[in-house]
Structure formats: structure tokens, C-alpha cells
């Protein structure tokens, strides 16, 4: 395994400048698989509660969450900023397999089940981790910002008046699955259905969730409301949907809801 080795000081969470001033440690980026996208960048002290960040980007591009990762590490978490294969690298469910492989690597590095923070497409992956199988046995809880909880809903939202972001989301969801749900048979429908978090909802066996959208989010609150309704019918008692003012999406929502997110994470750590 390729690994970036740090000094003893860096391993303790700090580095010394030539003048003797304590400065922030360089985060360590480590592969958890053989593909170039299968990497984890680690921030914060070993032994702190583990928190996994899954970035958005339409499943098609990387997004830089290093600033949020550093801030969350400063709040007392050991943060794992996790990349995964994009939809140009592999079709679904490769991304689910990557998240699960990353969680296995993290389990060996940090005690206890991790919390997950996912944004947009990364929110879909975080919710999949919370619901697929016995999600509660893998993760302690999930905060999802603008989660694409139902990619098929994103597909049908691309009607008259759709924004450029909604059109892009539809196109990238189709690339992720590899087929058009309106023109193909049952196998394609099965793959689209497998993407939806509500398809795997099992109530009390699933992890606690905080789902956040804005009023004019291009991934509308209906995505999360649909999942929450399914979970509550099955007896889930710790799932909250919050709708904030404005039109922020994903990372911008993190800035808007930072204290709400931190409070929830600390409560569930």
C-alpha cells in the first residue's frame, strides 16, 4: 500500500516551523484500493470520534472539502475525506462498493462506528451506507446536505423549466446507471431503484439521519421527505428533515447550517 509517512510531530497533529512555531500538520492521503480515486485524506487526532466526508459533484467530478474537514477536525473529530470512483470510471454499484471498502479501512484505523457527512451525490452515497443492509451496524449517523435520495426523482424533475443543474443531474444519473429508465426493461429499472435510499429503508435498523435542503435547492426537499416518510412507517425515530431559507446547495448549505450540523454530530458522536 502506498502511504505518505509523517514525522512523529505530524502524527501527533502538529508540525514545527524553523522558528519553533507550532503549525498545522499536513493531512495524510492514503489509498484504500487500487484505483486512483480510491483514496482517503485524514485530518485530526487518532482516537477522536471518526467522521467520514463524502463529496458531491454529480457522481462525475471531485469536490474539495478540505476546508470543512480541517474545521471539523478542530472541533474534535478525526475526519476522513473520502474519494470514490466517478461515473466515468465505473457504473453503479461500484460507488457503494467503494464507500464500504473505505468504511472497512476506517474501522481498522479508528475505533467505533463513524458518522457520515455527505453532500448532494455524496449525500446519496451516505444515505445508501445508512440504509443498505443493516446500515446502523456500520455507521453511527448521517448528515446529508441536499442529498439526491431518489435519483429517479431527479430524472423526472428534468421537465420544462428545469435548471441547468437539474439537467446535468439527470444526465449524470443516467451515466451512473448506464441506461435510460424510460426506454429499457426491468433490469434497468432494478438498477435505478437500487439507487434510492427508500428502497433499502428498514426503520430501526438504519442509522440516525439529519437531512438538509434549502427552499429552492435544485435537489428539492421532496427527496428527503420521501425517505423520511418511508423510514417512519417502519419505526425509525431519529430522522429529521430541515428546510432552510434560500437556494443554497451542498457545500454552500454547510456554510449556512454549520452550527446545526456540528450540534447534531456532537450529539451523535
PDB file of C-alpha atoms in Angstrom:
ATOM      1  CA  UNK A   1       0.000   0.000   0.000  1.00  0.00           C
ATOM      2  CA  UNK A   2       1.277   3.445  -0.954  1.00  0.00           C
ATOM      3  CA  UNK A   3       1.389   5.699   2.095  1.00  0.00           C
ATOM      4  CA  UNK A   4       2.535   9.222   2.892  1.00  0.00           C
ATOM      5  CA  UNK A   5       4.684   8.912   6.011  1.00  0.00           C
ATOM      6  CA  UNK A   6       4.672  11.744   8.546  1.00  0.00           C
ATOM      7  CA  UNK A   7       7.082  12.662  11.274  1.00  0.00           C
ATOM      8  CA  UNK A   8       6.305  11.917  14.921  1.00  0.00           C
ATOM      9  CA  UNK A   9       5.233  15.534  15.406  1.00  0.00           C
ATOM     10  CA  UNK A  10       2.852  15.337  12.451  1.00  0.00           C
ATOM     11  CA  UNK A  11       1.388  12.100  13.754  1.00  0.00           C
ATOM     12  CA  UNK A  12       0.585  13.965  16.972  1.00  0.00           C
ATOM     13  CA  UNK A  13      -1.318  16.598  14.967  1.00  0.00           C
ATOM     14  CA  UNK A  14       1.226  19.387  14.558  1.00  0.00           C
ATOM     15  CA  UNK A  15       4.428  20.401  12.818  1.00  0.00           C
ATOM     16  CA  UNK A  16       7.161  22.795  13.912  1.00  0.00           C
ATOM     17  CA  UNK A  17       8.344  25.610  11.679  1.00  0.00           C
ATOM     18  CA  UNK A  18      12.032  26.545  11.539  1.00  0.00           C
ATOM     19  CA  UNK A  19      11.296  29.269  14.112  1.00  0.00           C
ATOM     20  CA  UNK A  20       9.762  26.746  16.510  1.00  0.00           C
ATOM     21  CA  UNK A  21       6.151  27.898  15.930  1.00  0.00           C
ATOM     22  CA  UNK A  22       3.514  25.164  16.001  1.00  0.00           C
ATOM     23  CA  UNK A  23       1.696  24.944  12.651  1.00  0.00           C
ATOM     24  CA  UNK A  24      -0.995  22.632  11.349  1.00  0.00           C
ATOM     25  CA  UNK A  25       0.008  19.117  10.305  1.00  0.00           C
ATOM     26  CA  UNK A  26      -0.126  18.176   6.647  1.00  0.00           C
ATOM     27  CA  UNK A  27      -3.055  15.784   6.217  1.00  0.00           C
ATOM     28  CA  UNK A  28      -2.219  12.235   5.154  1.00  0.00           C
ATOM     29  CA  UNK A  29      -3.688  10.803   1.943  1.00  0.00           C
ATOM     30  CA  UNK A  30      -3.875   7.007   1.858  1.00  0.00           C
ATOM     31  CA  UNK A  31      -5.237   4.560  -0.742  1.00  0.00           C
ATOM     32  CA  UNK A  32      -7.917   2.096   0.315  1.00  0.00           C
ATOM     33  CA  UNK A  33      -7.993   0.390  -3.097  1.00  0.00           C
ATOM     34  CA  UNK A  34      -6.115   0.103  -6.360  1.00  0.00           C
ATOM     35  CA  UNK A  35      -7.897   2.825  -8.373  1.00  0.00           C
ATOM     36  CA  UNK A  36      -6.540   6.362  -8.276  1.00  0.00           C
ATOM     37  CA  UNK A  37      -9.890   7.640  -6.984  1.00  0.00           C
ATOM     38  CA  UNK A  38      -9.900   5.228  -4.046  1.00  0.00           C
ATOM     39  CA  UNK A  39      -8.163   7.437  -1.505  1.00  0.00           C
ATOM     40  CA  UNK A  40      -8.841   8.844   1.958  1.00  0.00           C
ATOM     41  CA  UNK A  41      -7.324  12.057   3.324  1.00  0.00           C
ATOM     42  CA  UNK A  42      -7.139  12.012   7.121  1.00  0.00           C
ATOM     43  CA  UNK A  43      -7.340  15.041   9.421  1.00  0.00           C
ATOM     44  CA  UNK A  44      -7.338  15.267  13.203  1.00  0.00           C
ATOM     45  CA  UNK A  45      -6.180  13.252  16.164  1.00  0.00           C
ATOM     46  CA  UNK A  46      -6.167   9.489  16.322  1.00  0.00           C
ATOM     47  CA  UNK A  47      -8.714   8.370  18.906  1.00  0.00           C
ATOM     48  CA  UNK A  48     -11.137  11.227  18.226  1.00  0.00           C
ATOM     49  CA  UNK A  49     -14.653  10.265  17.031  1.00  0.00           C
ATOM     50  CA  UNK A  50     -14.444   9.263  13.350  1.00  0.00           C
ATOM     51  CA  UNK A  51     -16.294  11.331  10.739  1.00  0.00           C
ATOM     52  CA  UNK A  52     -16.371  10.465   7.033  1.00  0.00           C
ATOM     53  CA  UNK A  53     -16.952  13.153   4.376  1.00  0.00           C
ATOM     54  CA  UNK A  54     -18.378  12.057   1.000  1.00  0.00           C
ATOM     55  CA  UNK A  55     -18.191  14.873  -1.542  1.00  0.00           C
ATOM     56  CA  UNK A  56     -20.727  15.747  -4.196  1.00  0.00           C
ATOM     57  CA  UNK A  57     -20.190  16.640  -7.828  1.00  0.00           C
ATOM     58  CA  UNK A  58     -22.930  14.770  -9.740  1.00  0.00           C
ATOM     59  CA  UNK A  59     -21.014  11.476  -9.228  1.00  0.00           C
ATOM     60  CA  UNK A  60     -18.899  12.910 -12.065  1.00  0.00           C
ATOM     61  CA  UNK A  61     -16.282  15.182 -10.521  1.00  0.00           C
ATOM     62  CA  UNK A  62     -14.342  15.725  -7.337  1.00  0.00           C
ATOM     63  CA  UNK A  63     -15.147  18.500  -4.886  1.00  0.00           C
ATOM     64  CA  UNK A  64     -12.735  19.977  -2.369  1.00  0.00           C
ATOM     65  CA  UNK A  65     -13.980  19.588   1.215  1.00  0.00           C
ATOM     66  CA  UNK A  66     -10.591  20.161   2.829  1.00  0.00           C
ATOM     67  CA  UNK A  67     -11.633  23.438   4.463  1.00  0.00           C
ATOM     68  CA  UNK A  68     -14.669  21.835   6.124  1.00  0.00           C
ATOM     69  CA  UNK A  69     -12.553  18.806   7.036  1.00  0.00           C
ATOM     70  CA  UNK A  70      -9.987  20.990   8.811  1.00  0.00           C
ATOM     71  CA  UNK A  71     -12.719  22.872  10.673  1.00  0.00           C
ATOM     72  CA  UNK A  72     -14.431  19.661  11.783  1.00  0.00           C
ATOM     73  CA  UNK A  73     -11.101  18.203  12.897  1.00  0.00           C
ATOM     74  CA  UNK A  74     -10.605  21.334  15.005  1.00  0.00           C
ATOM     75  CA  UNK A  75     -13.984  20.618  16.642  1.00  0.00           C
ATOM     76  CA  UNK A  76     -12.692  17.272  17.892  1.00  0.00           C
ATOM     77  CA  UNK A  77     -13.273  14.747  15.097  1.00  0.00           C
ATOM     78  CA  UNK A  78     -10.886  12.508  13.204  1.00  0.00           C
ATOM     79  CA  UNK A  79     -12.036  13.330   9.680  1.00  0.00           C
ATOM     80  CA  UNK A  80     -11.751  11.044   6.667  1.00  0.00           C
ATOM     81  CA  UNK A  81     -12.308  12.954   3.414  1.00  0.00           C
ATOM     82  CA  UNK A  82     -13.124  10.033   1.119  1.00  0.00           C
ATOM     83  CA  UNK A  83     -12.985   9.852  -2.667  1.00  0.00           C
ATOM     84  CA  UNK A  84     -14.662   7.166  -4.767  1.00  0.00           C
ATOM     85  CA  UNK A  85     -14.780   6.074  -8.373  1.00  0.00           C
ATOM     86  CA  UNK A  86     -16.736   8.500 -10.552  1.00  0.00           C
ATOM     87  CA  UNK A  87     -19.409   7.580 -13.064  1.00  0.00           C
ATOM     88  CA  UNK A  88     -16.825   7.842 -15.847  1.00  0.00           C
ATOM     89  CA  UNK A  89     -14.708   5.237 -14.027  1.00  0.00           C
ATOM     90  CA  UNK A  90     -17.376   2.669 -13.193  1.00  0.00           C
ATOM     91  CA  UNK A  91     -21.144   2.228 -13.077  1.00  0.00           C
ATOM     92  CA  UNK A  92     -23.287   1.735 -10.009  1.00  0.00           C
ATOM     93  CA  UNK A  93     -22.936  -0.103  -7.614  1.00  0.00           C
ATOM     94  CA  UNK A  94     -19.139   0.456  -7.802  1.00  0.00           C
ATOM     95  CA  UNK A  95     -19.546   3.638  -5.744  1.00  0.00           C
ATOM     96  CA  UNK A  96     -21.381   1.710  -2.995  1.00  0.00           C
ATOM     97  CA  UNK A  97     -18.569  -0.852  -3.017  1.00  0.00           C
ATOM     98  CA  UNK A  98     -16.017   1.953  -2.661  1.00  0.00           C
ATOM     99  CA  UNK A  99     -17.777   3.503   0.326  1.00  0.00           C
ATOM    100  CA  UNK A 100     -17.988   0.122   2.026  1.00  0.00           C
ATOM    101  CA  UNK A 101     -14.321  -0.585   1.319  1.00  0.00           C
ATOM    102  CA  UNK A 102     -13.420   2.819   2.741  1.00  0.00           C
ATOM    103  CA  UNK A 103     -15.511   2.125   5.851  1.00  0.00           C
ATOM    104  CA  UNK A 104     -13.642  -1.146   6.376  1.00  0.00           C
ATOM    105  CA  UNK A 105     -10.319   0.703   6.135  1.00  0.00           C
ATOM    106  CA  UNK A 106     -11.543   3.372   8.564  1.00  0.00           C
ATOM    107  CA  UNK A 107     -12.758   0.725  11.026  1.00  0.00           C
ATOM    108  CA  UNK A 108      -9.182  -0.568  11.242  1.00  0.00           C
ATOM    109  CA  UNK A 109      -7.822   2.954  11.789  1.00  0.00           C
ATOM    110  CA  UNK A 110     -10.336   4.371  14.245  1.00  0.00           C
ATOM    111  CA  UNK A 111     -12.426   2.695  16.954  1.00  0.00           C
ATOM    112  CA  UNK A 112     -16.209   2.820  16.839  1.00  0.00           C
ATOM    113  CA  UNK A 113     -18.699   3.314  14.052  1.00  0.00           C
ATOM    114  CA  UNK A 114     -18.139   6.557  12.119  1.00  0.00           C
ATOM    115  CA  UNK A 115     -20.502   9.405  11.453  1.00  0.00           C
ATOM    116  CA  UNK A 116     -21.004  10.321   7.785  1.00  0.00           C
ATOM    117  CA  UNK A 117     -21.374  13.760   6.198  1.00  0.00           C
ATOM    118  CA  UNK A 118     -22.457  13.604   2.557  1.00  0.00           C
ATOM    119  CA  UNK A 119     -23.211  16.376   0.089  1.00  0.00           C
ATOM    120  CA  UNK A 120     -25.517  16.065  -2.951  1.00  0.00           C
ATOM    121  CA  UNK A 121     -24.351  12.932  -4.824  1.00  0.00           C
ATOM    122  CA  UNK A 122     -22.211  12.179  -1.780  1.00  0.00           C
ATOM    123  CA  UNK A 123     -25.387  12.505   0.257  1.00  0.00           C
ATOM    124  CA  UNK A 124     -26.913   9.716  -1.823  1.00  0.00           C
ATOM    125  CA  UNK A 125     -23.879   7.554  -1.022  1.00  0.00           C
ATOM    126  CA  UNK A 126     -24.058   8.410   2.685  1.00  0.00           C
ATOM    127  CA  UNK A 127     -27.751   7.513   2.834  1.00  0.00           C
ATOM    128  CA  UNK A 128     -27.061   4.281   0.989  1.00  0.00           C
ATOM    129  CA  UNK A 129     -24.494   3.416   3.659  1.00  0.00           C
ATOM    130  CA  UNK A 130     -27.063   4.213   6.369  1.00  0.00           C
ATOM    131  CA  UNK A 131     -29.797   2.030   4.860  1.00  0.00           C
ATOM    132  CA  UNK A 132     -28.349  -0.712   2.660  1.00  0.00           C
ATOM    133  CA  UNK A 133     -28.217  -3.922   4.671  1.00  0.00           C
ATOM    134  CA  UNK A 134     -28.140  -3.143   8.381  1.00  0.00           C
ATOM    135  CA  UNK A 135     -26.865   0.409   7.970  1.00  0.00           C
ATOM    136  CA  UNK A 136     -26.976   1.147  11.663  1.00  0.00           C
ATOM    137  CA  UNK A 137     -24.391  -1.560  12.289  1.00  0.00           C
ATOM    138  CA  UNK A 138     -21.892   0.205  10.003  1.00  0.00           C
ATOM    139  CA  UNK A 139     -22.361   3.899  10.735  1.00  0.00           C
ATOM    140  CA  UNK A 140     -23.382   5.870  13.813  1.00  0.00           C
ATOM    141  CA  UNK A 141     -25.354   8.527  11.954  1.00  0.00           C
ATOM    142  CA  UNK A 142     -25.580  10.549   8.733  1.00  0.00           C
ATOM    143  CA  UNK A 143     -25.860  14.233   7.937  1.00  0.00           C
ATOM    144  CA  UNK A 144     -26.854  14.662   4.289  1.00  0.00           C
ATOM    145  CA  UNK A 145     -26.799  18.079   2.615  1.00  0.00           C
ATOM    146  CA  UNK A 146     -29.009  18.308  -0.497  1.00  0.00           C
ATOM    147  CA  UNK A 147     -28.945  14.505  -0.830  1.00  0.00           C
ATOM    148  CA  UNK A 148     -30.037  13.003  -4.144  1.00  0.00           C
ATOM    149  CA  UNK A 149     -32.004  10.442  -2.151  1.00  0.00           C
ATOM    150  CA  UNK A 150     -34.023   9.414  -5.222  1.00  0.00           C
ATOM    151  CA  UNK A 151     -32.055   9.694  -8.484  1.00  0.00           C
ATOM    152  CA  UNK A 152     -35.163   8.688 -10.452  1.00  0.00           C
ATOM    153  CA  UNK A 153     -36.921  11.728  -8.991  1.00  0.00           C
ATOM    154  CA  UNK A 154     -34.000  13.772 -10.335  1.00  0.00           C
ATOM    155  CA  UNK A 155     -34.627  12.141 -13.714  1.00  0.00           C
ATOM    156  CA  UNK A 156     -38.295  13.146 -13.844  1.00  0.00           C
ATOM    157  CA  UNK A 157     -37.583  16.642 -12.488  1.00  0.00           C
ATOM    158  CA  UNK A 158     -35.843  17.454 -15.778  1.00  0.00           C
ATOM    159  CA  UNK A 159     -39.003  18.780 -17.399  1.00  0.00           C
ATOM    160  CA  UNK A 160     -39.984  22.176 -18.806  1.00  0.00           C
ATOM    161  CA  UNK A 161     -38.365  24.906 -16.781  1.00  0.00           C
ATOM    162  CA  UNK A 162     -35.596  22.667 -15.421  1.00  0.00           C
ATOM    163  CA  UNK A 163     -32.406  24.449 -14.455  1.00  0.00           C
ATOM    164  CA  UNK A 164     -29.010  23.684 -15.936  1.00  0.00           C
ATOM    165  CA  UNK A 165     -28.100  21.918 -12.680  1.00  0.00           C
ATOM    166  CA  UNK A 166     -31.198  19.700 -12.877  1.00  0.00           C
ATOM    167  CA  UNK A 167     -30.435  18.796 -16.493  1.00  0.00           C
ATOM    168  CA  UNK A 168     -26.852  17.953 -15.563  1.00  0.00           C
ATOM    169  CA  UNK A 169     -28.009  15.839 -12.627  1.00  0.00           C
ATOM    170  CA  UNK A 170     -30.318  13.817 -14.890  1.00  0.00           C
ATOM    171  CA  UNK A 171     -27.540  13.236 -17.423  1.00  0.00           C
ATOM    172  CA  UNK A 172     -25.020  12.152 -14.819  1.00  0.00           C
ATOM    173  CA  UNK A 173     -27.510   9.861 -13.068  1.00  0.00           C
ATOM    174  CA  UNK A 174     -28.124   8.145 -16.405  1.00  0.00           C
ATOM    175  CA  UNK A 175     -24.368   7.790 -16.902  1.00  0.00           C
ATOM    176  CA  UNK A 176     -24.050   6.351 -13.396  1.00  0.00           C
ATOM    177  CA  UNK A 177     -26.705   3.685 -14.005  1.00  0.00           C
ATOM    178  CA  UNK A 178     -25.848   3.099 -17.648  1.00  0.00           C
ATOM    179  CA  UNK A 179     -29.370   3.104 -19.077  1.00  0.00           C
ATOM    180  CA  UNK A 180     -32.458   5.229 -19.753  1.00  0.00           C
ATOM    181  CA  UNK A 181     -35.264   4.170 -17.363  1.00  0.00           C
ATOM    182  CA  UNK A 182     -37.990   5.250 -19.788  1.00  0.00           C
ATOM    183  CA  UNK A 183     -36.728   3.167 -22.731  1.00  0.00           C
ATOM    184  CA  UNK A 184     -35.370  -0.037 -21.284  1.00  0.00           C
ATOM    185  CA  UNK A 185     -36.636  -3.069 -19.438  1.00  0.00           C
ATOM    186  CA  UNK A 186     -36.810  -4.447 -15.890  1.00  0.00           C
ATOM    187  CA  UNK A 187     -33.046  -4.787 -15.399  1.00  0.00           C
ATOM    188  CA  UNK A 188     -32.593  -1.039 -15.873  1.00  0.00           C
ATOM    189  CA  UNK A 189     -35.499  -0.279 -13.536  1.00  0.00           C
ATOM    190  CA  UNK A 190     -33.918  -2.516 -10.917  1.00  0.00           C
ATOM    191  CA  UNK A 191     -30.649  -0.558 -11.060  1.00  0.00           C
ATOM    192  CA  UNK A 192     -32.443   2.803 -10.806  1.00  0.00           C
ATOM    193  CA  UNK A 193     -34.495   1.527  -7.882  1.00  0.00           C
ATOM    194  CA  UNK A 194     -31.360   0.303  -6.120  1.00  0.00           C
ATOM    195  CA  UNK A 195     -30.018   3.869  -6.095  1.00  0.00           C
ATOM    196  CA  UNK A 196     -32.936   5.153  -3.993  1.00  0.00           C
ATOM    197  CA  UNK A 197     -32.353   5.151  -0.246  1.00  0.00           C
ATOM    198  CA  UNK A 198     -36.020   4.485   0.477  1.00  0.00           C
ATOM    199  CA  UNK A 199     -35.735   1.149  -1.369  1.00  0.00           C
ATOM    200  CA  UNK A 200     -33.442  -0.067   1.435  1.00  0.00           C
ATOM    201  CA  UNK A 201     -35.189   1.601   4.382  1.00  0.00           C
ATOM    202  CA  UNK A 202     -35.601  -0.745   7.331  1.00  0.00           C
ATOM    203  CA  UNK A 203     -36.586   1.583  10.147  1.00  0.00           C
ATOM    204  CA  UNK A 204     -34.888   0.957  13.485  1.00  0.00           C
ATOM    205  CA  UNK A 205     -32.006  -0.940  11.864  1.00  0.00           C
ATOM    206  CA  UNK A 206     -30.946   2.161   9.950  1.00  0.00           C
ATOM    207  CA  UNK A 207     -28.655   4.886  11.257  1.00  0.00           C
ATOM    208  CA  UNK A 208     -29.960   8.232  12.619  1.00  0.00           C
ATOM    209  CA  UNK A 209     -30.192  10.892   9.908  1.00  0.00           C
ATOM    210  CA  UNK A 210     -30.287  14.661   9.571  1.00  0.00           C
ATOM    211  CA  UNK A 211     -31.352  15.680   6.051  1.00  0.00           C
ATOM    212  CA  UNK A 212     -30.984  19.322   4.996  1.00  0.00           C
ATOM    213  CA  UNK A 213     -32.114  21.199   1.888  1.00  0.00           C
ATOM    214  CA  UNK A 214     -32.848  24.810   1.056  1.00  0.00           C
ATOM    215  CA  UNK A 215     -36.258  26.024  -0.106  1.00  0.00           C
ATOM    216  CA  UNK A 216     -35.096  26.489  -3.708  1.00  0.00           C
ATOM    217  CA  UNK A 217     -32.467  23.765  -3.770  1.00  0.00           C
ATOM    218  CA  UNK A 218     -32.158  22.209  -7.222  1.00  0.00           C
ATOM    219  CA  UNK A 219     -32.319  18.899  -5.346  1.00  0.00           C
ATOM    220  CA  UNK A 220     -35.638  19.676  -3.635  1.00  0.00           C
ATOM    221  CA  UNK A 221     -36.654  18.679  -0.085  1.00  0.00           C
ATOM    222  CA  UNK A 222     -39.063  16.113  -1.561  1.00  0.00           C
ATOM    223  CA  UNK A 223     -36.078  13.746  -1.936  1.00  0.00           C
ATOM    224  CA  UNK A 224     -35.585  13.631   1.819  1.00  0.00           C
ATOM    225  CA  UNK A 225     -39.255  13.859   2.754  1.00  0.00           C
ATOM    226  CA  UNK A 226     -39.912  10.717   0.727  1.00  0.00           C
ATOM    227  CA  UNK A 227     -37.153   8.806   2.540  1.00  0.00           C
ATOM    228  CA  UNK A 228     -38.202  10.106   5.965  1.00  0.00           C
ATOM    229  CA  UNK A 229     -41.805   9.010   5.396  1.00  0.00           C
ATOM    230  CA  UNK A 230     -40.674   5.508   4.436  1.00  0.00           C
ATOM    231  CA  UNK A 231     -38.390   5.256   7.465  1.00  0.00           C
ATOM    232  CA  UNK A 232     -41.018   6.492   9.918  1.00  0.00           C
ATOM    233  CA  UNK A 233     -43.568   3.986   8.641  1.00  0.00           C
ATOM    234  CA  UNK A 234     -41.020   1.325   9.586  1.00  0.00           C
ATOM    235  CA  UNK A 235     -40.472   2.708  13.074  1.00  0.00           C
ATOM    236  CA  UNK A 236     -37.378   4.906  12.646  1.00  0.00           C
ATOM    237  CA  UNK A 237     -37.460   7.515  15.439  1.00  0.00           C
ATOM    238  CA  UNK A 238     -34.311   9.557  14.749  1.00  0.00           C
ATOM    239  CA  UNK A 239     -34.669  11.077  11.304  1.00  0.00           C
ATOM    240  CA  UNK A 240     -35.024  14.835  10.821  1.00  0.00           C
ATOM    241  CA  UNK A 241     -35.615  16.841   7.638  1.00  0.00           C
ATOM    242  CA  UNK A 242     -34.760  20.546   7.764  1.00  0.00           C
ATOM    243  CA  UNK A 243     -35.529  23.065   5.023  1.00  0.00           C
ATOM    244  CA  UNK A 244     -33.574  26.315   5.205  1.00  0.00           C
ATOM    245  CA  UNK A 245     -34.238  29.641   3.516  1.00  0.00           C
ATOM    246  CA  UNK A 246     -32.682  30.441   0.180  1.00  0.00           C
ATOM    247  CA  UNK A 247     -31.301  28.370  -2.674  1.00  0.00           C
ATOM    248  CA  UNK A 248     -28.030  27.029  -1.262  1.00  0.00           C
ATOM    249  CA  UNK A 249     -26.921  23.563  -2.293  1.00  0.00           C
ATOM    250  CA  UNK A 250     -24.443  21.083  -0.866  1.00  0.00           C
ATOM    251  CA  UNK A 251     -21.291  22.758   0.353  1.00  0.00           C
ATOM    252  CA  UNK A 252     -22.979  26.152   0.484  1.00  0.00           C
ATOM    253  CA  UNK A 253     -25.561  24.613   2.823  1.00  0.00           C
ATOM    254  CA  UNK A 254     -22.711  23.504   5.069  1.00  0.00           C
ATOM    255  CA  UNK A 255     -21.721  27.134   5.496  1.00  0.00           C
ATOM    256  CA  UNK A 256     -25.321  28.143   6.184  1.00  0.00           C
ATOM    257  CA  UNK A 257     -26.059  25.287   8.622  1.00  0.00           C
ATOM    258  CA  UNK A 258     -22.636  24.820  10.175  1.00  0.00           C
ATOM    259  CA  UNK A 259     -23.735  25.114  13.805  1.00  0.00           C
ATOM    260  CA  UNK A 260     -26.791  22.904  13.253  1.00  0.00           C
ATOM    261  CA  UNK A 261     -24.600  20.253  11.643  1.00  0.00           C
ATOM    262  CA  UNK A 262     -21.955  20.447  14.357  1.00  0.00           C
ATOM    263  CA  UNK A 263     -24.528  20.237  17.158  1.00  0.00           C
ATOM    264  CA  UNK A 264     -26.102  17.118  15.609  1.00  0.00           C
ATOM    265  CA  UNK A 265     -22.731  15.463  15.011  1.00  0.00           C
ATOM    266  CA  UNK A 266     -21.584  16.108  18.576  1.00  0.00           C
ATOM    267  CA  UNK A 267     -24.843  14.732  19.946  1.00  0.00           C
ATOM    268  CA  UNK A 268     -24.449  11.508  17.958  1.00  0.00           C
ATOM    269  CA  UNK A 269     -20.677  11.076  18.285  1.00  0.00           C
TER     270      UNK A 269
END
